[in-house]
Amino acid sequence: MDLVKRDWHIFSVEGEYFLFNSLGSLYQLDEEGAKAVESLLKGSKDPCIPEDVYEEIEEVLTPYDSFNIQVYDDLTLKSLCLNVSHSCNMVCDYCFVSHNLSSSRSMMDLETAYRAIDFLIEASKDTKNIEIDFFGGEPLLNLDAVRDVSIYGKKRAVEYNKNLRITLTTNGILLTEKVLNLLDELEISVVLSLDGGDKVHNIHRHLINGNDSFKYILPNAIELARRREYGGYYIRGTYTAKTITFSETFKDLIDLGFRYISLEPVVTTDENLSIKREHIPILREEYKKIAEECLKSDVKFFHFELPLEEGACLPRLTRGCGAGIEYMAVTPTGEIYPCHQFVGYRQFMMGNIYEKNLNKELKDRFKILNNIDSKPLCKDCWTRYLCGGGCLANNFNMNRNITEPYEIGCEIQKLRIEYALWLRAKRMEVKV
Amino acid sequence: MGRHIKAIVESSIDKKEAKKNCQECQTPCRSACKTSMTVGNLVCEVKKPLGKWTW
């Protein structure tokens, strides 16, 4: 039996063996079965393993030839990140936006915002589902724009028979009851930045005057979660080298009443905060603890939600994030960048919302990078249809080169996926 | 169920609908990550329409 090596990955958790196939299949093996599959992946059977083990494996695993997926060139823009405010009422140690907050105009005016909506409607062509994301700075500092642009966008979407989903990423300081009412009314999903309980959160996230911010955010976050018991929000925290035991953070957030949680590694060159190779064993243990915690509860940890059956089709999984093609970011002055993390780096400015022609050379460059098979280090990696080749902005932020993978990010992605798959297997056991 | 291998999730090229490419699913980084890219978290809008919320 020939197995396409790049499509299979064997891993073990707590003495149990699992086999994942890049097309989305997941199997559990015993030790002998794992050794047999390993030998098959090396190209020959192990004479020490009884033939009946191989026979059983061959019955279960469906062989297939290596396949090629058609590369689609007709991708359209379908999502815009609107940086409606480049001002912020907080100063966080790891903020990737801080370098561009000195922009000449910090608030997006309505004319620019409406043009951005029109640009999205037109560029999305026949695509029905389109998205906007209010980002910043702190977008709630420009609440009028959030309200008016949402109303305008929904109206235009109806006119063009499109379905517009809206997300807002906020630090939560201004998330008052009045604002929450508005976000509920306009059906705006919310990502609220909260790094954990008070001690962890206050390490990196400060008010502009340097004071702790947790006590101002927590009541708002709790009210958001109370209103959205069945979805429509994520609490999103960043962990750093200083807050590396983030499974405790995860438990703290659950204890505070949150059910939709995402904790992400910081991406920074700051030596004091950055995640380094020596942290990987710690991270493995932390993700394991989070997976165990998820097994005990109905809490959704964003990166463990891998919809293997209901996930995207293969042509989609062979593409990356779509930055610069399907997804772009617009600044308060109308400048267009491939994504929110590239904002402010002039070499990546693709154009302006007032001039419809985008930089073709830049667009073509991102189009090539959006294809997973264009990346030598990715095309033979077992995670390629789950990570999509990683984040180009992370590559740039860490290596100053969008084509050079951020290796620690890859390592984190791999171990995170292993625990997501383990959790999936364990949840199936619980169901039985 | 075998003694040495047990299927937990079974997929295939056919099940992944290799020829589909409707482009109606979300863009992955407009999600709760914002700093890392994860197409694996995407839900197919054809198989499971998401409704009014992003998640």
Short mmCIF file of C-alpha atoms in Angstrom, two decimals:
data_model
loop_
_atom_site.label_atom_id
_atom_site.label_comp_id
_atom_site.label_asym_id
_atom_site.label_seq_id
_atom_site.Cartn_x
_atom_site.Cartn_y
_atom_site.Cartn_z
CA MET A 1 0.00 0.00 0.00
CA ASP A 2 1.46 3.36 -1.03
CA LEU A 3 0.62 6.34 1.14
CA VAL A 4 1.26 9.85 -0.13
CA LYS A 5 3.76 10.83 2.53
CA ARG A 6 3.06 14.55 2.71
CA ASP A 7 -0.64 13.89 3.44
CA TRP A 8 -0.22 11.82 6.61
CA HIS A 9 0.84 12.72 10.12
CA ILE A 10 1.19 10.39 13.11
CA PHE A 11 1.27 11.91 16.57
CA SER A 12 0.77 10.77 20.12
CA VAL A 13 -0.91 12.35 23.11
CA GLU A 14 -0.66 10.72 26.54
CA GLY A 15 0.38 7.38 25.07
CA GLU A 16 -2.42 7.28 22.50
CA TYR A 17 -1.60 7.35 18.79
CA PHE A 18 -3.45 9.27 16.13
CA LEU A 19 -3.17 9.48 12.36
CA PHE A 20 -4.33 12.54 10.46
CA ASN A 21 -4.77 12.86 6.74
CA SER A 22 -4.59 16.28 5.12
CA LEU A 23 -7.95 15.71 3.44
CA GLY A 24 -9.51 15.74 6.89
CA SER A 25 -9.59 12.11 8.04
CA LEU A 26 -8.60 11.24 11.58
CA TYR A 27 -7.84 7.76 12.97
CA GLN A 28 -6.79 6.33 16.28
CA LEU A 29 -4.10 3.65 16.28
CA ASP A 30 -2.66 1.29 18.82
CA GLU A 31 1.12 1.16 19.17
CA GLU A 32 1.51 -1.68 16.68
CA GLY A 33 -0.77 0.06 14.21
CA ALA A 34 1.26 3.27 14.56
CA LYS A 35 4.49 1.39 13.87
CA ALA A 36 2.91 -0.24 10.83
CA VAL A 37 1.76 3.08 9.39
CA GLU A 38 5.17 4.61 10.08
CA SER A 39 6.81 1.81 8.14
CA LEU A 40 4.39 2.31 5.24
CA LEU A 41 5.22 6.02 5.21
CA LYS A 42 8.91 5.09 5.00
CA GLY A 43 8.09 2.95 1.97
CA SER A 44 8.32 -0.64 3.18
CA LYS A 45 6.67 -3.00 5.63
CA ASP A 46 8.39 -3.86 8.90
CA PRO A 47 8.97 -7.63 8.99
CA CYS A 48 8.59 -7.59 12.79
CA ILE A 49 4.97 -6.47 12.48
CA PRO A 50 2.44 -9.24 11.76
CA GLU A 51 0.82 -9.15 8.32
CA ASP A 52 -2.69 -9.03 9.79
CA VAL A 53 -1.92 -5.54 11.19
CA TYR A 54 -1.14 -4.32 7.68
CA GLU A 55 -4.23 -6.05 6.32
CA GLU A 56 -6.41 -4.25 8.83
CA ILE A 57 -4.82 -0.89 8.03
CA GLU A 58 -5.26 -1.44 4.32
CA GLU A 59 -8.94 -2.18 4.89
CA VAL A 60 -9.48 1.11 6.71
CA LEU A 61 -7.27 3.55 4.85
CA THR A 62 -8.50 4.40 1.38
CA PRO A 63 -5.56 4.73 -1.00
CA TYR A 64 -5.58 7.55 -3.50
CA ASP A 65 -3.16 9.02 -5.95
CA SER A 66 -1.46 12.32 -5.35
CA PHE A 67 -3.76 15.04 -6.61
CA ASN A 68 -3.46 18.52 -7.91
CA ILE A 69 -6.00 21.20 -7.19
CA GLN A 70 -6.88 23.73 -9.82
CA VAL A 71 -5.62 27.19 -9.01
CA TYR A 72 -8.41 29.71 -9.34
CA ASP A 73 -7.51 33.10 -10.73
CA ASP A 74 -10.98 34.60 -10.57
CA LEU A 75 -10.91 35.50 -6.88
CA THR A 76 -12.80 38.61 -5.91
CA LEU A 77 -12.57 40.95 -2.97
CA LYS A 78 -15.14 39.96 -0.36
CA SER A 79 -13.92 41.42 2.88
CA LEU A 80 -12.72 44.83 3.99
CA CYS A 81 -11.14 45.81 7.27
CA LEU A 82 -12.08 49.42 7.95
CA ASN A 83 -9.68 51.20 10.26
CA VAL A 84 -12.25 53.80 11.25
CA SER A 85 -10.02 55.15 13.99
CA HIS A 86 -6.27 55.31 14.21
CA SER A 87 -6.56 56.76 17.67
CA CYS A 88 -6.68 54.58 20.73
CA ASN A 89 -7.60 55.05 24.37
CA MET A 90 -5.15 52.39 25.44
CA VAL A 91 -1.45 51.71 25.09
CA CYS A 92 -0.58 48.03 24.99
CA ASP A 93 2.97 46.73 25.13
CA TYR A 94 2.70 44.46 22.09
CA CYS A 95 0.43 46.53 19.83
CA PHE A 96 1.29 46.04 16.15
CA VAL A 97 -0.76 49.09 15.17
CA SER A 98 1.16 51.63 17.23
CA HIS A 99 3.68 52.35 14.47
CA ASN A 100 1.02 53.93 12.27
CA LEU A 101 -0.98 55.95 14.80
CA SER A 102 0.86 59.10 13.83
CA SER A 103 -1.19 59.27 10.63
CA SER A 104 -2.18 62.77 9.54
CA ARG A 105 -5.86 62.02 10.06
CA SER A 106 -6.89 59.60 12.74
CA MET A 107 -10.64 59.23 12.11
CA MET A 108 -12.23 57.91 8.93
CA ASP A 109 -14.86 60.28 7.62
CA LEU A 110 -18.17 59.06 6.24
CA GLU A 111 -17.35 59.84 2.64
CA THR A 112 -14.29 57.61 2.75
CA ALA A 113 -16.17 54.89 4.61
CA TYR A 114 -19.10 54.94 2.17
CA ARG A 115 -16.69 54.79 -0.77
CA ALA A 116 -15.05 51.77 0.84
CA ILE A 117 -18.44 50.05 1.07
CA ASP A 118 -19.19 50.86 -2.58
CA PHE A 119 -15.73 49.58 -3.53
CA LEU A 120 -16.45 46.28 -1.73
CA ILE A 121 -19.91 45.90 -3.28
CA GLU A 122 -18.55 46.47 -6.77
CA ALA A 123 -15.34 44.44 -6.43
CA SER A 124 -17.13 41.46 -4.87
CA LYS A 125 -19.03 40.96 -8.16
CA ASP A 126 -21.34 37.94 -7.83
CA THR A 127 -20.13 36.84 -4.39
CA LYS A 128 -23.12 36.96 -2.08
CA ASN A 129 -21.47 36.86 1.33
CA ILE A 130 -19.35 39.92 2.04
CA GLU A 131 -17.85 41.25 5.24
CA ILE A 132 -16.58 44.35 6.90
CA ASP A 133 -14.58 44.56 10.08
CA PHE A 134 -14.28 47.71 12.15
CA PHE A 135 -10.75 47.93 13.43
CA GLY A 136 -8.31 50.53 14.62
CA GLY A 137 -6.89 51.95 16.87
CA GLU A 138 -10.07 51.70 18.84
CA PRO A 139 -13.06 51.77 16.46
CA LEU A 140 -15.56 52.79 19.15
CA LEU A 141 -13.80 56.18 19.31
CA ASN A 142 -15.55 56.71 15.97
CA LEU A 143 -18.92 55.30 16.99
CA ASP A 144 -20.89 57.50 14.61
CA ALA A 145 -19.00 56.01 11.68
CA VAL A 146 -19.54 52.47 12.98
CA ARG A 147 -23.28 53.13 13.17
CA ASP A 148 -23.71 55.02 9.89
CA VAL A 149 -21.43 52.77 7.85
CA SER A 150 -23.18 49.65 9.15
CA ILE A 151 -26.58 51.06 8.20
CA TYR A 152 -25.29 52.18 4.80
CA GLY A 153 -23.55 48.87 4.17
CA LYS A 154 -26.63 46.83 5.02
CA LYS A 155 -28.78 48.99 2.78
CA ARG A 156 -26.37 48.64 -0.14
CA ALA A 157 -26.05 44.90 0.46
CA VAL A 158 -29.82 44.47 0.21
CA GLU A 159 -29.86 46.51 -3.01
CA TYR A 160 -27.29 44.16 -4.52
CA ASN A 161 -28.76 40.96 -3.04
CA LYS A 162 -25.75 40.41 -0.82
CA ASN A 163 -25.39 39.25 2.75
CA LEU A 164 -23.18 41.61 4.76
CA ARG A 165 -21.69 40.38 8.03
CA ILE A 166 -20.06 42.90 10.31
CA THR A 167 -17.43 42.43 13.00
CA LEU A 168 -15.91 44.94 15.38
CA THR A 169 -12.67 44.49 17.29
CA THR A 170 -12.57 46.54 20.48
CA ASN A 171 -10.64 46.92 23.71
CA GLY A 172 -13.99 47.13 25.51
CA ILE A 173 -13.42 50.41 27.36
CA LEU A 174 -16.29 52.16 25.56
CA LEU A 175 -18.55 49.14 25.33
CA THR A 176 -21.33 50.71 27.36
CA GLU A 177 -24.91 49.49 27.51
CA LYS A 178 -25.90 52.06 24.90
CA VAL A 179 -23.15 50.84 22.56
CA LEU A 180 -24.06 47.21 23.18
CA ASN A 181 -27.67 47.99 22.29
CA LEU A 182 -26.49 49.47 19.01
CA LEU A 183 -24.21 46.52 18.21
CA ASP A 184 -27.05 44.09 18.98
CA GLU A 185 -29.45 46.05 16.82
CA LEU A 186 -27.00 46.18 13.90
CA GLU A 187 -26.00 42.52 14.42
CA ILE A 188 -22.32 43.34 14.74
CA SER A 189 -20.16 40.47 15.98
CA VAL A 190 -17.58 41.54 18.53
CA VAL A 191 -13.99 40.55 19.22
CA LEU A 192 -13.13 41.92 22.64
CA SER A 193 -9.47 42.07 23.62
CA LEU A 194 -9.00 40.75 27.15
CA ASP A 195 -5.80 38.98 28.10
CA GLY A 196 -7.18 37.15 31.12
CA GLY A 197 -7.97 37.93 34.73
CA ASP A 198 -6.86 41.22 36.29
CA LYS A 199 -3.23 40.28 37.03
CA VAL A 200 -2.49 38.88 33.56
CA HIS A 201 -4.49 41.48 31.65
CA ASN A 202 -2.91 44.43 33.42
CA ILE A 203 0.63 43.27 32.64
CA HIS A 204 0.46 44.45 29.03
CA ARG A 205 -2.78 46.38 28.52
CA HIS A 206 -2.77 49.89 29.98
CA LEU A 207 -4.84 53.02 29.73
CA ILE A 208 -3.14 55.97 28.06
CA ASN A 209 -2.25 57.38 31.49
CA GLY A 210 -0.49 54.12 32.30
CA ASN A 211 -3.13 52.88 34.73
CA ASP A 212 -4.55 49.38 34.78
CA SER A 213 -7.44 48.84 32.38
CA PHE A 214 -9.01 45.56 33.54
CA LYS A 215 -11.54 47.01 35.97
CA TYR A 216 -12.99 49.30 33.29
CA ILE A 217 -13.37 46.52 30.74
CA LEU A 218 -14.58 43.56 32.75
CA PRO A 219 -18.17 44.73 33.46
CA ASN A 220 -18.65 45.53 29.77
CA ALA A 221 -17.23 42.20 28.69
CA ILE A 222 -19.46 40.32 31.12
CA GLU A 223 -22.53 42.13 29.83
CA LEU A 224 -21.52 41.32 26.24
CA ALA A 225 -21.21 37.63 27.10
CA ARG A 226 -24.50 37.67 29.00
CA ARG A 227 -26.33 39.04 25.97
CA ARG A 228 -24.66 36.64 23.54
CA GLU A 229 -24.86 33.30 25.25
CA TYR A 230 -25.19 31.51 21.90
CA GLY A 231 -22.54 33.29 19.83
CA GLY A 232 -21.64 36.60 18.28
CA TYR A 233 -18.54 37.36 20.31
CA TYR A 234 -15.06 36.14 21.11
CA ILE A 235 -12.89 37.14 24.01
CA ARG A 236 -9.48 37.40 22.43
CA GLY A 237 -6.34 37.45 24.51
CA THR A 238 -2.68 37.64 23.62
CA TYR A 239 -0.15 35.60 25.52
CA THR A 240 3.52 36.53 25.67
CA ALA A 241 6.70 35.17 27.22
CA LYS A 242 5.61 36.94 30.41
CA THR A 243 2.17 35.30 30.42
CA ILE A 244 3.13 31.95 28.98
CA THR A 245 1.05 29.79 31.33
CA PHE A 246 -2.06 30.77 29.46
CA SER A 247 -4.05 27.66 30.35
CA GLU A 248 -4.53 29.36 33.74
CA THR A 249 -5.68 32.44 31.84
CA PHE A 250 -8.13 30.26 29.95
CA LYS A 251 -9.57 28.92 33.20
CA ASP A 252 -9.80 32.44 34.63
CA LEU A 253 -11.78 33.57 31.58
CA ILE A 254 -14.14 30.61 31.93
CA ASP A 255 -14.61 31.42 35.62
CA LEU A 256 -15.53 34.97 34.63
CA GLY A 257 -18.35 33.53 32.52
CA PHE A 258 -16.95 33.61 29.00
CA ARG A 259 -17.76 30.77 26.60
CA TYR A 260 -16.09 31.88 23.36
CA ILE A 261 -12.37 32.36 23.88
CA SER A 262 -9.36 32.82 21.65
CA LEU A 263 -5.83 33.10 22.99
CA GLU A 264 -3.11 33.94 20.52
CA PRO A 265 0.67 34.05 20.73
CA VAL A 266 2.19 37.50 20.53
CA VAL A 267 4.10 38.24 17.34
CA THR A 268 6.85 40.65 18.16
CA THR A 269 10.59 41.09 17.97
CA ASP A 270 10.63 42.45 21.53
CA GLU A 271 13.01 40.07 23.32
CA ASN A 272 11.14 40.40 26.60
CA LEU A 273 7.80 39.38 25.13
CA SER A 274 8.44 37.19 22.09
CA ILE A 275 7.76 33.47 22.00
CA LYS A 276 11.00 31.57 21.50
CA ARG A 277 11.90 28.01 20.64
CA GLU A 278 12.55 27.17 24.30
CA HIS A 279 8.91 28.00 25.03
CA ILE A 280 7.56 25.30 22.71
CA PRO A 281 7.53 22.46 25.33
CA ILE A 282 5.69 24.80 27.71
CA LEU A 283 3.19 25.69 25.00
CA ARG A 284 2.57 22.01 24.29
CA GLU A 285 1.65 21.50 27.92
CA GLU A 286 -0.51 24.63 27.96
CA TYR A 287 -2.50 23.65 24.86
CA LYS A 288 -2.93 20.16 26.30
CA LYS A 289 -4.43 21.61 29.48
CA ILE A 290 -6.76 23.81 27.45
CA ALA A 291 -7.87 20.82 25.36
CA GLU A 292 -8.58 18.89 28.57
CA GLU A 293 -10.55 21.84 29.92
CA CYS A 294 -12.57 22.07 26.67
CA LEU A 295 -13.40 18.38 26.96
CA LYS A 296 -15.03 19.04 30.33
CA SER A 297 -17.16 21.94 29.16
CA ASP A 298 -18.99 23.50 26.23
CA VAL A 299 -16.49 26.38 25.99
CA LYS A 300 -15.29 27.12 22.47
CA PHE A 301 -11.56 27.74 22.14
CA PHE A 302 -11.27 29.28 18.70
CA HIS A 303 -8.31 27.34 17.40
CA PHE A 304 -9.67 24.02 18.57
CA GLU A 305 -12.81 24.42 16.48
CA LEU A 306 -11.74 22.48 13.39
CA PRO A 307 -14.85 21.60 11.38
CA LEU A 308 -13.35 18.65 9.53
CA GLU A 309 -16.67 17.58 7.95
CA GLU A 310 -18.29 21.00 7.65
CA GLY A 311 -15.08 22.79 6.77
CA ALA A 312 -14.21 24.57 3.58
CA CYS A 313 -13.86 22.75 0.25
CA LEU A 314 -10.47 21.65 -0.98
CA PRO A 315 -9.99 24.50 -3.47
CA ARG A 316 -10.47 26.93 -0.59
CA LEU A 317 -8.18 25.02 1.73
CA THR A 318 -5.38 25.20 -0.82
CA ARG A 319 -5.40 28.96 -0.57
CA GLY A 320 -4.17 31.23 2.18
CA CYS A 321 -5.82 34.12 3.96
CA GLY A 322 -6.58 36.03 0.78
CA ALA A 323 -4.73 39.17 1.92
CA GLY A 324 -4.42 41.60 -0.95
CA ILE A 325 -6.96 39.68 -3.04
CA GLU A 326 -10.08 38.60 -1.14
CA TYR A 327 -9.30 40.71 1.91
CA MET A 328 -7.93 44.25 2.21
CA ALA A 329 -7.68 46.97 4.84
CA VAL A 330 -8.58 50.64 4.46
CA THR A 331 -7.05 53.44 6.56
CA PRO A 332 -8.84 56.61 7.74
CA THR A 333 -7.44 58.48 4.72
CA GLY A 334 -8.61 55.78 2.31
CA GLU A 335 -5.30 54.05 1.67
CA ILE A 336 -5.64 50.37 0.84
CA TYR A 337 -3.32 47.70 2.25
CA PRO A 338 -3.32 43.89 1.83
CA CYS A 339 -4.48 43.42 5.43
CA HIS A 340 -4.77 45.24 8.75
CA GLN A 341 -1.27 44.19 9.81
CA PHE A 342 0.42 45.76 6.79
CA VAL A 343 -1.14 49.16 7.38
CA GLY A 344 1.49 51.90 7.56
CA TYR A 345 4.19 50.03 5.65
CA ARG A 346 4.24 52.15 2.52
CA GLN A 347 5.86 49.47 0.37
CA PHE A 348 2.65 47.46 0.76
CA MET A 349 0.19 50.26 -0.01
CA MET A 350 -1.95 48.95 -2.87
CA GLY A 351 -3.81 52.13 -3.71
CA ASN A 352 -6.47 54.47 -2.44
CA ILE A 353 -10.21 54.10 -2.12
CA TYR A 354 -10.56 57.28 -4.21
CA GLU A 355 -8.63 55.71 -7.09
CA LYS A 356 -10.02 52.37 -8.09
CA ASN A 357 -6.93 50.99 -9.79
CA LEU A 358 -4.87 48.93 -7.39
CA ASN A 359 -1.15 48.27 -7.69
CA LYS A 360 -1.19 45.29 -10.07
CA GLU A 361 2.35 44.17 -9.28
CA LEU A 362 1.56 43.99 -5.57
CA LYS A 363 -1.75 42.29 -6.18
CA ASP A 364 -0.13 39.66 -8.40
CA ARG A 365 2.54 39.07 -5.78
CA PHE A 366 -0.07 38.38 -3.10
CA LYS A 367 -2.05 36.23 -5.51
CA ILE A 368 0.94 33.93 -6.01
CA LEU A 369 1.63 33.78 -2.28
CA ASN A 370 -2.02 32.89 -1.65
CA ASN A 371 -1.43 29.55 -3.34
CA ILE A 372 -0.13 27.04 -0.82
CA ASP A 373 1.85 25.15 -3.44
CA SER A 374 3.85 28.29 -4.20
CA LYS A 375 5.57 27.98 -0.82
CA PRO A 376 8.42 25.45 -0.79
CA LEU A 377 8.28 24.90 2.97
CA CYS A 378 4.50 24.52 3.00
CA LYS A 379 3.65 22.35 0.04
CA ASP A 380 4.83 19.15 1.72
CA CYS A 381 3.63 20.00 5.23
CA TRP A 382 0.77 17.98 6.75
CA THR A 383 -0.89 21.11 8.19
CA ARG A 384 -1.05 22.95 4.87
CA TYR A 385 -4.83 22.60 4.46
CA LEU A 386 -5.45 23.82 8.01
CA CYS A 387 -3.07 26.75 8.29
CA GLY A 388 -3.18 27.86 4.65
CA GLY A 389 0.53 28.60 4.68
CA GLY A 390 0.57 30.91 7.66
CA CYS A 391 0.35 34.65 8.03
CA LEU A 392 2.29 36.77 5.52
CA ALA A 393 2.25 39.73 7.90
CA ASN A 394 3.81 37.60 10.62
CA ASN A 395 6.53 36.64 8.14
CA PHE A 396 7.13 40.31 7.47
CA ASN A 397 6.96 41.38 11.11
CA MET A 398 9.45 38.73 12.23
CA ASN A 399 11.71 38.34 9.19
CA ARG A 400 11.07 41.52 7.18
CA ASN A 401 10.29 39.15 4.31
CA ILE A 402 6.74 38.06 3.45
CA THR A 403 7.97 34.85 1.81
CA GLU A 404 10.14 33.67 4.70
CA PRO A 405 7.98 31.65 7.12
CA TYR A 406 7.84 32.60 10.77
CA GLU A 407 9.16 29.27 12.05
CA ILE A 408 7.98 29.55 15.66
CA GLY A 409 4.50 30.34 14.33
CA CYS A 410 4.63 27.10 12.32
CA GLU A 411 5.66 25.12 15.39
CA ILE A 412 2.83 26.60 17.44
CA GLN A 413 0.35 25.93 14.66
CA LYS A 414 1.36 22.27 14.46
CA LEU A 415 1.10 21.49 18.14
CA ARG A 416 -2.14 23.47 18.43
CA ILE A 417 -3.66 21.42 15.61
CA GLU A 418 -2.55 18.16 17.23
CA TYR A 419 -4.48 19.05 20.37
CA ALA A 420 -7.46 20.21 18.34
CA LEU A 421 -7.49 16.79 16.68
CA TRP A 422 -7.03 15.02 20.01
CA LEU A 423 -9.97 16.97 21.40
CA ARG A 424 -12.04 16.00 18.39
CA ALA A 425 -11.25 12.32 18.99
CA LYS A 426 -12.06 12.57 22.69
CA ARG A 427 -15.33 14.39 22.06
CA MET A 428 -16.36 11.54 19.77
CA GLU A 429 -15.66 9.08 22.61
CA VAL A 430 -17.78 11.16 24.95
CA LYS A 431 -20.63 11.19 22.41
CA VAL A 432 -20.54 7.36 22.11
CA MET B 1 -13.98 -1.34 14.63
CA GLY B 2 -10.54 -2.84 14.22
CA ARG B 3 -8.03 -3.73 16.88
CA HIS B 4 -5.21 -1.63 15.48
CA ILE B 5 -6.90 1.28 13.73
CA LYS B 6 -10.20 3.05 14.26
CA ALA B 7 -11.66 5.78 12.06
CA ILE B 8 -12.78 8.88 13.95
CA VAL B 9 -13.49 11.13 10.99
CA GLU B 10 -13.37 9.82 7.43
CA SER B 11 -12.90 12.24 4.58
CA SER B 12 -11.94 11.92 0.96
CA ILE B 13 -11.33 14.03 -2.11
CA ASP B 14 -14.97 13.50 -3.07
CA LYS B 15 -16.20 14.56 0.35
CA LYS B 16 -14.07 17.68 0.13
CA GLU B 17 -15.92 18.50 -3.07
CA ALA B 18 -12.79 19.19 -5.01
CA LYS B 19 -14.57 20.97 -7.80
CA LYS B 20 -16.48 23.41 -5.65
CA ASN B 21 -15.17 26.90 -5.29
CA CYS B 22 -18.18 29.08 -4.60
CA GLN B 23 -16.09 31.56 -2.57
CA GLU B 24 -18.97 32.22 -0.19
CA CYS B 25 -17.11 31.20 2.97
CA GLN B 26 -15.56 33.79 5.25
CA THR B 27 -12.09 35.20 4.90
CA PRO B 28 -10.20 33.40 7.64
CA CYS B 29 -8.25 36.20 9.27
CA ARG B 30 -11.32 38.27 9.89
CA SER B 31 -11.90 35.97 12.78
CA ALA B 32 -11.06 35.81 16.41
CA CYS B 33 -7.43 35.29 15.65
CA LYS B 34 -6.48 38.51 13.86
CA THR B 35 -2.80 37.67 14.11
CA SER B 36 -2.58 34.19 12.67
CA MET B 37 -4.18 32.58 9.71
CA THR B 38 -6.33 29.48 9.99
CA VAL B 39 -8.32 28.23 6.99
CA GLY B 40 -8.92 25.06 8.99
CA ASN B 41 -11.41 26.96 11.14
CA LEU B 42 -13.55 27.96 8.18
CA VAL B 43 -17.05 26.57 7.97
CA CYS B 44 -18.49 25.90 4.52
CA GLU B 45 -21.42 28.22 3.96
CA VAL B 46 -23.05 25.66 1.69
CA LYS B 47 -22.95 22.88 4.26
CA LYS B 48 -23.70 25.07 7.24
CA PRO B 49 -24.82 28.67 6.70
CA LEU B 50 -23.59 30.76 9.60
CA GLY B 51 -26.52 33.08 10.16
CA LYS B 52 -26.19 36.67 11.29
CA TRP B 53 -23.08 36.33 13.45
CA THR B 54 -19.54 35.85 12.23
CA TRP B 55 -19.20 32.81 14.51
#
